[in-house]
Short mmCIF file of C-alpha atoms in Angstrom, two decimals:
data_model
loop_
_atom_site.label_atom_id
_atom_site.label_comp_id
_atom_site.label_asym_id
_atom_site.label_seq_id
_atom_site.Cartn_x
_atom_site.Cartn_y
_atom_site.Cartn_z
CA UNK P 14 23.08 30.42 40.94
CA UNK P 15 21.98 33.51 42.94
CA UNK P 16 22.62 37.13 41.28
CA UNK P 17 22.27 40.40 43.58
CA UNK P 18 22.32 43.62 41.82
CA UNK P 19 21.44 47.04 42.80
CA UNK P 20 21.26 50.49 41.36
CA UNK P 21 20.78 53.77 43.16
CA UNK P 22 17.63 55.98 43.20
CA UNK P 23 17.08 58.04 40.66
CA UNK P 24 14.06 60.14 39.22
CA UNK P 25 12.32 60.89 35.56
CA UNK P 26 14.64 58.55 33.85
CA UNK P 27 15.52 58.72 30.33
CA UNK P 28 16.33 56.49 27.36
CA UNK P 29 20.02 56.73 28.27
CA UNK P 30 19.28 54.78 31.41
CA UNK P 31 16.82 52.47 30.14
CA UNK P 32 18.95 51.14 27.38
CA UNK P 33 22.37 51.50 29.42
CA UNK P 34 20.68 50.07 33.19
CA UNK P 35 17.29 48.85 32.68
CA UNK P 36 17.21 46.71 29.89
CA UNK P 37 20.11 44.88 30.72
CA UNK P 38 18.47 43.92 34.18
CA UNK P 39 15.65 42.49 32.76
CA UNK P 40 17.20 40.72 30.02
CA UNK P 41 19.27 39.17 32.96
CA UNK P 42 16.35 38.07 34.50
CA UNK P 43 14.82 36.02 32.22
CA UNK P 44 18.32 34.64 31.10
CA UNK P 45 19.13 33.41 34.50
CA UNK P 46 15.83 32.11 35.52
CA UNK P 47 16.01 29.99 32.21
CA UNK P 48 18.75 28.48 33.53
CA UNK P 49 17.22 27.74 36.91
CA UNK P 50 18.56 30.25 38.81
CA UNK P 51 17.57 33.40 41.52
CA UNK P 52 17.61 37.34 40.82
CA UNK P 53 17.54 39.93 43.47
CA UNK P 54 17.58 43.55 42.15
CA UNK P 55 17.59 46.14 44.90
CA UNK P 56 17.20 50.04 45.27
CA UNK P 57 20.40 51.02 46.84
CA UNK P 58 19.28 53.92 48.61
CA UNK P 59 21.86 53.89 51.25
CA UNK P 60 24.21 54.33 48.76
CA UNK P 61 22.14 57.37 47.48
CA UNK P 62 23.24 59.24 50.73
CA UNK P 63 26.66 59.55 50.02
CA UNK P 64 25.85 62.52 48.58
CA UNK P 65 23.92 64.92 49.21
CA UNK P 66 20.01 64.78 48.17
CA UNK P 67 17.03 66.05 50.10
CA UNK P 68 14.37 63.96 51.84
CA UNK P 69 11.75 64.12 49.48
CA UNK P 70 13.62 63.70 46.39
CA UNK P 71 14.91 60.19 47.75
CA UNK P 72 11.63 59.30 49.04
CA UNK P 73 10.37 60.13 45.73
CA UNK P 74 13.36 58.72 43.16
CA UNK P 75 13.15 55.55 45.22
CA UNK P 76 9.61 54.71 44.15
CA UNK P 77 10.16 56.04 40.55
CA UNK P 78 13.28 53.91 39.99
CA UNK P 79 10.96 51.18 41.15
CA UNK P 80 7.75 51.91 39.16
CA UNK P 81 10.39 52.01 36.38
CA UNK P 82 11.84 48.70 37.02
CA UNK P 83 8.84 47.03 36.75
CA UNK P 84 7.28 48.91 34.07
CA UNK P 85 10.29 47.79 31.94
CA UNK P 86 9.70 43.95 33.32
CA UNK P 87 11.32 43.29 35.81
CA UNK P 88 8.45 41.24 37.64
CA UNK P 89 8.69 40.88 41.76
CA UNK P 90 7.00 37.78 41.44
CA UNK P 91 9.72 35.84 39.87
CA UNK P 92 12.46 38.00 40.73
CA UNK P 93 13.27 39.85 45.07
CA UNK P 94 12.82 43.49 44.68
CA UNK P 95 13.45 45.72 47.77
CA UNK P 96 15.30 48.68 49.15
CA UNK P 97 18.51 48.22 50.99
CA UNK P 98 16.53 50.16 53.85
CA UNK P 99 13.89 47.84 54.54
CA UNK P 100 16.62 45.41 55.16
CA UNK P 101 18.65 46.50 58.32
CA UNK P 102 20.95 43.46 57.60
CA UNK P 103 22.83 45.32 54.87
CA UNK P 104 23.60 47.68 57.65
CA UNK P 105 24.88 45.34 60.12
CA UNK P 106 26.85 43.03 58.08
CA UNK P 107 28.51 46.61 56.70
CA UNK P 108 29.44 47.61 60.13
CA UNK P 109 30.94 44.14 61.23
CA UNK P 110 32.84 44.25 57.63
CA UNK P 111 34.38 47.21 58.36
CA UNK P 112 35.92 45.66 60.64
CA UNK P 113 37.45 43.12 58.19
CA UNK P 114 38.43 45.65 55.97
CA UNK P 115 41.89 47.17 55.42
CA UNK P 116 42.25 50.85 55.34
CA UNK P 117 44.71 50.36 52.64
CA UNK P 118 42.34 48.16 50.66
CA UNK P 119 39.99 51.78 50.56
CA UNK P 120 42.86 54.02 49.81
CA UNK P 121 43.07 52.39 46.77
CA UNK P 122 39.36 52.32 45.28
CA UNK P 123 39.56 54.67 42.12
CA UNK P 124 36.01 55.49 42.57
CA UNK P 125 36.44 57.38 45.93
CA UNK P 126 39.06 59.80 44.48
CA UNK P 127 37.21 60.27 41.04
CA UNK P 128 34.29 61.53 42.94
CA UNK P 129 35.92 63.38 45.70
CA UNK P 130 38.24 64.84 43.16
CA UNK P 131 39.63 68.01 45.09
CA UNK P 132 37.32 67.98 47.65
CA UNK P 133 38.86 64.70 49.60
CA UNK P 134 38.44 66.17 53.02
CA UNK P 135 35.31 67.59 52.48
CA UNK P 136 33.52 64.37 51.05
CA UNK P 137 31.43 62.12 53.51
CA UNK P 138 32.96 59.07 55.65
CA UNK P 139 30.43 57.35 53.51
CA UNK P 140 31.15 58.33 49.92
CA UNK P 141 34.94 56.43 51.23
CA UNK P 142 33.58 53.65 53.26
CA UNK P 143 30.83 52.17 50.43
CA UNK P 144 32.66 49.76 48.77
CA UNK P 145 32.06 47.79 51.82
CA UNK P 146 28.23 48.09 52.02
CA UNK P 147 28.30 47.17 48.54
CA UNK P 148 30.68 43.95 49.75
CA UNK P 149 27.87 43.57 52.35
CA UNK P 150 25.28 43.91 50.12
CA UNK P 151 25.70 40.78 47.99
CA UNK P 152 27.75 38.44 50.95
CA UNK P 153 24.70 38.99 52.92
CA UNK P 154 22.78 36.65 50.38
CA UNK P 155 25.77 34.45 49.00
CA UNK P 156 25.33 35.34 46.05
CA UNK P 157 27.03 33.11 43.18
CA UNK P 158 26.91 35.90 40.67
CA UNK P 159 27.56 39.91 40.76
CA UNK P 160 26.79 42.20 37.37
CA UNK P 161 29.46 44.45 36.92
CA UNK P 162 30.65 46.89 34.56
CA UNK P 163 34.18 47.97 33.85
CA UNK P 164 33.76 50.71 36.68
CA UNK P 165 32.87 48.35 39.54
CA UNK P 166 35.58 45.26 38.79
CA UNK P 167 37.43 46.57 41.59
CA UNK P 168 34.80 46.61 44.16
CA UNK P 169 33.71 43.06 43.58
CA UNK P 170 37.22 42.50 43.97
CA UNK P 171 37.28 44.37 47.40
CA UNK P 172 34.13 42.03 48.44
CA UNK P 173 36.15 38.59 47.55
CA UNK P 174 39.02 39.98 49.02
CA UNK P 175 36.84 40.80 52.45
CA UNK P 176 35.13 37.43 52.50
CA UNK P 177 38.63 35.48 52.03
CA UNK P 178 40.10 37.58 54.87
CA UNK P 179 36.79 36.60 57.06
CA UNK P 180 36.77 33.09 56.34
CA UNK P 181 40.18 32.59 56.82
CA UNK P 182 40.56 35.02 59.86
CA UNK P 183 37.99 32.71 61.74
CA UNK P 184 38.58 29.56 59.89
CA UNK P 185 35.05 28.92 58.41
CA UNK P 186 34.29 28.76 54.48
CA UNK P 187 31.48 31.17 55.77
CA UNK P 188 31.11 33.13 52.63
CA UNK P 189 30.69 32.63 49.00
CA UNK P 190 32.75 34.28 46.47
CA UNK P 191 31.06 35.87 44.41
CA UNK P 192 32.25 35.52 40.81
CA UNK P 193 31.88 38.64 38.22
CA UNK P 194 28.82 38.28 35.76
CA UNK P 195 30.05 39.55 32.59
CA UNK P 196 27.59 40.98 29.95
CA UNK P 197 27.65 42.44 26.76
CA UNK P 198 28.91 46.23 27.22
CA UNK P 199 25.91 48.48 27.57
CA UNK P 200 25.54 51.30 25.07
CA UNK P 201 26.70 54.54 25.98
CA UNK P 202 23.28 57.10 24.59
CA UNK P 203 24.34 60.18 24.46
CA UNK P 204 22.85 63.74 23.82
CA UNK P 205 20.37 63.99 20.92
CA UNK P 206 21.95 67.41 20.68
CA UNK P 207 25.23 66.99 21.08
CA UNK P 208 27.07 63.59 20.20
CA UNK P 209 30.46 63.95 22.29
CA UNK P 210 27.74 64.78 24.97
CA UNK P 211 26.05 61.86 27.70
CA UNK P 212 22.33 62.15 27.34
CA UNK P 213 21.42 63.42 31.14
CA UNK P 214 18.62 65.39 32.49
CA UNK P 215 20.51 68.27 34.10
CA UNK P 216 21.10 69.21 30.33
CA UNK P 217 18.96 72.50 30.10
CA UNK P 218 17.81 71.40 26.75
CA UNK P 219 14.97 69.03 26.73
CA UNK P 220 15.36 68.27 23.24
CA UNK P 221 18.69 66.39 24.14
CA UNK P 222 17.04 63.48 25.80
CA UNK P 223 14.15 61.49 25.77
CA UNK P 224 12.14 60.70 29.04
CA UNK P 225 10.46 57.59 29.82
CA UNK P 226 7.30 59.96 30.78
CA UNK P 227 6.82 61.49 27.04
CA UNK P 228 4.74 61.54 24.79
CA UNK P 229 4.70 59.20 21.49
CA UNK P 230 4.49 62.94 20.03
CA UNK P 231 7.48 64.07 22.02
CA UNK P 232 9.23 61.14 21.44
CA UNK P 233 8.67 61.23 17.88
CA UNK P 234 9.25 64.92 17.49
CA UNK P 235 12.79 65.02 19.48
CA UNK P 236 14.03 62.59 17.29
CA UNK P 237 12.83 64.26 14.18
CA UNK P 238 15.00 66.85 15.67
CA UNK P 239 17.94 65.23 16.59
CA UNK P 240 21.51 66.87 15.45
CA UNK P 241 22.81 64.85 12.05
CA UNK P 242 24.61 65.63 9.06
CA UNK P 243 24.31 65.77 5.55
CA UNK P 244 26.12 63.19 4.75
CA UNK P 245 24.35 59.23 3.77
CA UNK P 246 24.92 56.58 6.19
CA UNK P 247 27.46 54.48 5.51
CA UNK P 248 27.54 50.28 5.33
CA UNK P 249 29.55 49.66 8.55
CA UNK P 250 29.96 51.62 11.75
CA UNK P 251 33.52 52.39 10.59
CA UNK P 252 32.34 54.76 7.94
CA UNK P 253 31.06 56.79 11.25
CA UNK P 254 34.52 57.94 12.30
CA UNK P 255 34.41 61.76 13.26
CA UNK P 256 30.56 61.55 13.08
CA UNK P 257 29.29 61.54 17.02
CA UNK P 258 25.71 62.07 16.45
CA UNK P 259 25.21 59.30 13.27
CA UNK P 260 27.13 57.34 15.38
CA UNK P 261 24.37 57.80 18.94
CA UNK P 262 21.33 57.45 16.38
CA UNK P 263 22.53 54.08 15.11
CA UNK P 264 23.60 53.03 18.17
CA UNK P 265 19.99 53.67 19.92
CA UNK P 266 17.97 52.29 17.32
CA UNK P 267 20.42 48.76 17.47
CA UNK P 268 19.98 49.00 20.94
CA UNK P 269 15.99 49.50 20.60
CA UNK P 270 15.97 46.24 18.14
CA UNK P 271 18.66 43.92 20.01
CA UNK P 272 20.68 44.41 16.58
CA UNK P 273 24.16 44.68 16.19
CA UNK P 274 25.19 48.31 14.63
CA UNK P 275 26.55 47.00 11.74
CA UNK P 276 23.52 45.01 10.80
CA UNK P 277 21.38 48.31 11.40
CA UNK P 278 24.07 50.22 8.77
CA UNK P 279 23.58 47.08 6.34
CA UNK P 280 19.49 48.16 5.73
CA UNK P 281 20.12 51.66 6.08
CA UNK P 282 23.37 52.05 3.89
CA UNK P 283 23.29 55.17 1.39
CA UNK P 284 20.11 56.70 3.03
CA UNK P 285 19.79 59.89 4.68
CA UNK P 286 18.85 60.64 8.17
CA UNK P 287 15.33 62.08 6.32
CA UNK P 288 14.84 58.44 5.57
CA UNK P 289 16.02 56.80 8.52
CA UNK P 290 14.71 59.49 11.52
CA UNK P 291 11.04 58.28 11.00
CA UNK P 292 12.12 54.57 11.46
CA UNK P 293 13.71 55.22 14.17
CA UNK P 294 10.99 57.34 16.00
CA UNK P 295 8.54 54.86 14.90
CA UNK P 296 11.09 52.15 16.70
CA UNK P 297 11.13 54.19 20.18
CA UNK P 298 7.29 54.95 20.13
CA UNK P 299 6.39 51.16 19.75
CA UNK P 300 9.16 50.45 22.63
CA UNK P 301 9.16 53.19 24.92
CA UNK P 302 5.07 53.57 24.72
CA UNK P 303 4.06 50.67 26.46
CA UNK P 304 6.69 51.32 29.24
CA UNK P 305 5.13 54.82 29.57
CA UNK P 306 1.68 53.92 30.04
CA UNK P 307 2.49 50.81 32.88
CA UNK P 308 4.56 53.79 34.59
CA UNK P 309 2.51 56.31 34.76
CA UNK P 310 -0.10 53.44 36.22
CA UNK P 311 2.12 52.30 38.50
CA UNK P 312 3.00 56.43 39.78
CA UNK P 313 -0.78 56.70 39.93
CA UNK P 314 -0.85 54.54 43.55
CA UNK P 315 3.01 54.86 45.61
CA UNK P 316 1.34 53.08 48.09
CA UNK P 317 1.63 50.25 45.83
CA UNK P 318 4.68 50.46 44.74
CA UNK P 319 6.09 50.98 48.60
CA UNK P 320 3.82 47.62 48.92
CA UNK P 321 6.03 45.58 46.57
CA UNK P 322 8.96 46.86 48.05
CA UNK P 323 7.55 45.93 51.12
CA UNK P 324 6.68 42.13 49.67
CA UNK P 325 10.29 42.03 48.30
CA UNK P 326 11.96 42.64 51.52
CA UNK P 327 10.00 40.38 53.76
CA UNK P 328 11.64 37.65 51.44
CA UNK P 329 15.03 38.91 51.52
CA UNK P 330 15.10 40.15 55.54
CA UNK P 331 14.27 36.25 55.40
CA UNK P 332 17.48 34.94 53.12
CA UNK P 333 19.81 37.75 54.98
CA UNK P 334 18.61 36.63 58.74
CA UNK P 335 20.56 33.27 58.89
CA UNK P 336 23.56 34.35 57.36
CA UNK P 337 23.85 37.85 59.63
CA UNK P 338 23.33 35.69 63.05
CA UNK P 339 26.39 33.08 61.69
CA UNK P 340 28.39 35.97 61.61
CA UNK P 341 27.03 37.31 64.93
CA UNK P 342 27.57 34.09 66.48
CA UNK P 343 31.33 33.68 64.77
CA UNK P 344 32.34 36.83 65.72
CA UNK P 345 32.04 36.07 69.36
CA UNK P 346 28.43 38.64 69.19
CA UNK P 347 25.94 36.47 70.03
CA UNK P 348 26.08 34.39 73.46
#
């Protein structure tokens, strides 16, 4: 059992992506290495260029997303972290893809015309053309086992449907098919000050989320300020109907505990949020604290951190290298 995952770059993260990205990687790591298998996490940079970012701000997000990854425990001894760059394999294997590939296949990936929106002819080749890196990405390893979300189904359908049309186009069972890895559904955080609201940074108001770089103070103090209502908390999440930010509260701190909602509501039933706030700051301190402080270690030397990704993609340039010349060689490419 091999699992390949990969997230794109992104900088000062927040609780919203810990609990909704982070944590579920690293729960996946230990729960498929129990059961004797592989986990390869990547920084899909590439796929950070389909729109448009500067230089230094993917240079930078790349190592952050990193230093974040393994200050939450994911640990690039047991499990292959690199950056899709550092691997020119992805590359390739997406170019010879494309050429396996149906046009119509593309036109109907929801995620290209949700993010184009109006602006289809002004969006780049790349922004349509990524579902088959992202094929690429995980038949360049065989991997057994893909993570997805409800948003992504369809490209790790795209990817079986690319490696069926390979394998039968040149008659070799050449690639695996990978099968979906189905989780428990991440929860959705949302604004501290405004429950219909994600949590995001490019809110103006820092008192909506919390950042992995605060302080226990700040942590503490933004959640002492979180938006509520007057009302008592009720015994199931039911009772929440119509009441977004009770609802985000009880949903972090179940999140924070690996509880179920509902088993939060049970201790907390016909309290206030005067009684219940402290708990729950004193709940994302003790987490979120320790995180902080192997961060901000970890930011204190990027040469490091480039090191490990360095580490992580001598091992999988040496997984990918095989596989890319047997497609070479099948595709008539290497004589």
């Amino acid at each position: 059992m091999r699992v390949v995952s990969g997230i794109k770059p992104t900088g000062n993260l927040h609780l919203g992506n810990y609990l909704g990205a982070v944590k579920q990687w690293v729960a996946m790591q230990d729960d498929i290495q129990a059961k004797g298998g592989e986990t390869m996490y990547f920084i899909a940079d590439l796929h950070g260029l389909t729109e448009w970012i500067t230089p230094a701000a993917m240079a930078a997000n790349t190592i952050e997303m990193t230093a974040t990854l393994i200050a939450a425990g994911i640990d690039p001894d047991r499990s292959i972290l690199f950056n899709q760059t550092r691997v020119s394999a992805h590359s390739e294997l997406g170019w010879l893809l494309n050429n396996v590939a149906r046009v119509g296949w593309l036109n109907r990936m929801t995620q290209f015309k949700d993010k184009a929106g109006k602006n289809r002819e002004g969006a780049s080749v790349g922004l349509y053309d990524y579902p088959v890196l992202m094929a690429a990405d995980v038949l360049l390893y065989n991997a057994t086992h893909v993570p997805v979300g409800e948003d992504q189904k369809q490209h790790l359908e795209l990817a079986r449907d690319i490696a069926t049309k390979f394998n039968n186009d040149y008659e070799r069972e050449l690639f695996t098919l990978p099968e979906p890895l189905i989780s428990g559904a991440a929860p959705r955080i949302m604004s501290l000050r405004d429950g219909s609201a994600k949590m995001s940074k490019s809110n103006p108001s820092e008192m909506s989320l919390v950042k992995l770089i605060d302080s226990d103070e700040m942590i503490a103090e933004k959640f002492r300020k979180a938006k509520t209502d007057p009302d008592v908390l009720p015994e199931t999440m039911e009772g929440l109907e119509g009441r977004a930010e009770a609802r985000n509260l009880i949903t972090i701190y179940a999140a924070l505990s690996d509880r179920a909602p509902d088993d939060v509501l049970a201790q907390f039933a016909g309290k206030g949020f005067g009684a219940f706030k402290p708990e729950l700051a004193d709940l994302a301190v003790a987490t979120l604290g320790p995180i902080r402080e192997r961060l901000t270690r970890l930011l204190d030397d990027r040469g490091e951190v480039g090191r490990i990704l360095e580490r992580g993609a001598e091992k999988a340039r040496d997984l990918a290298a095989p596989l890319l010349l047997d497609v070479q060689r099948t595709m008539g490419l290497q004589i």
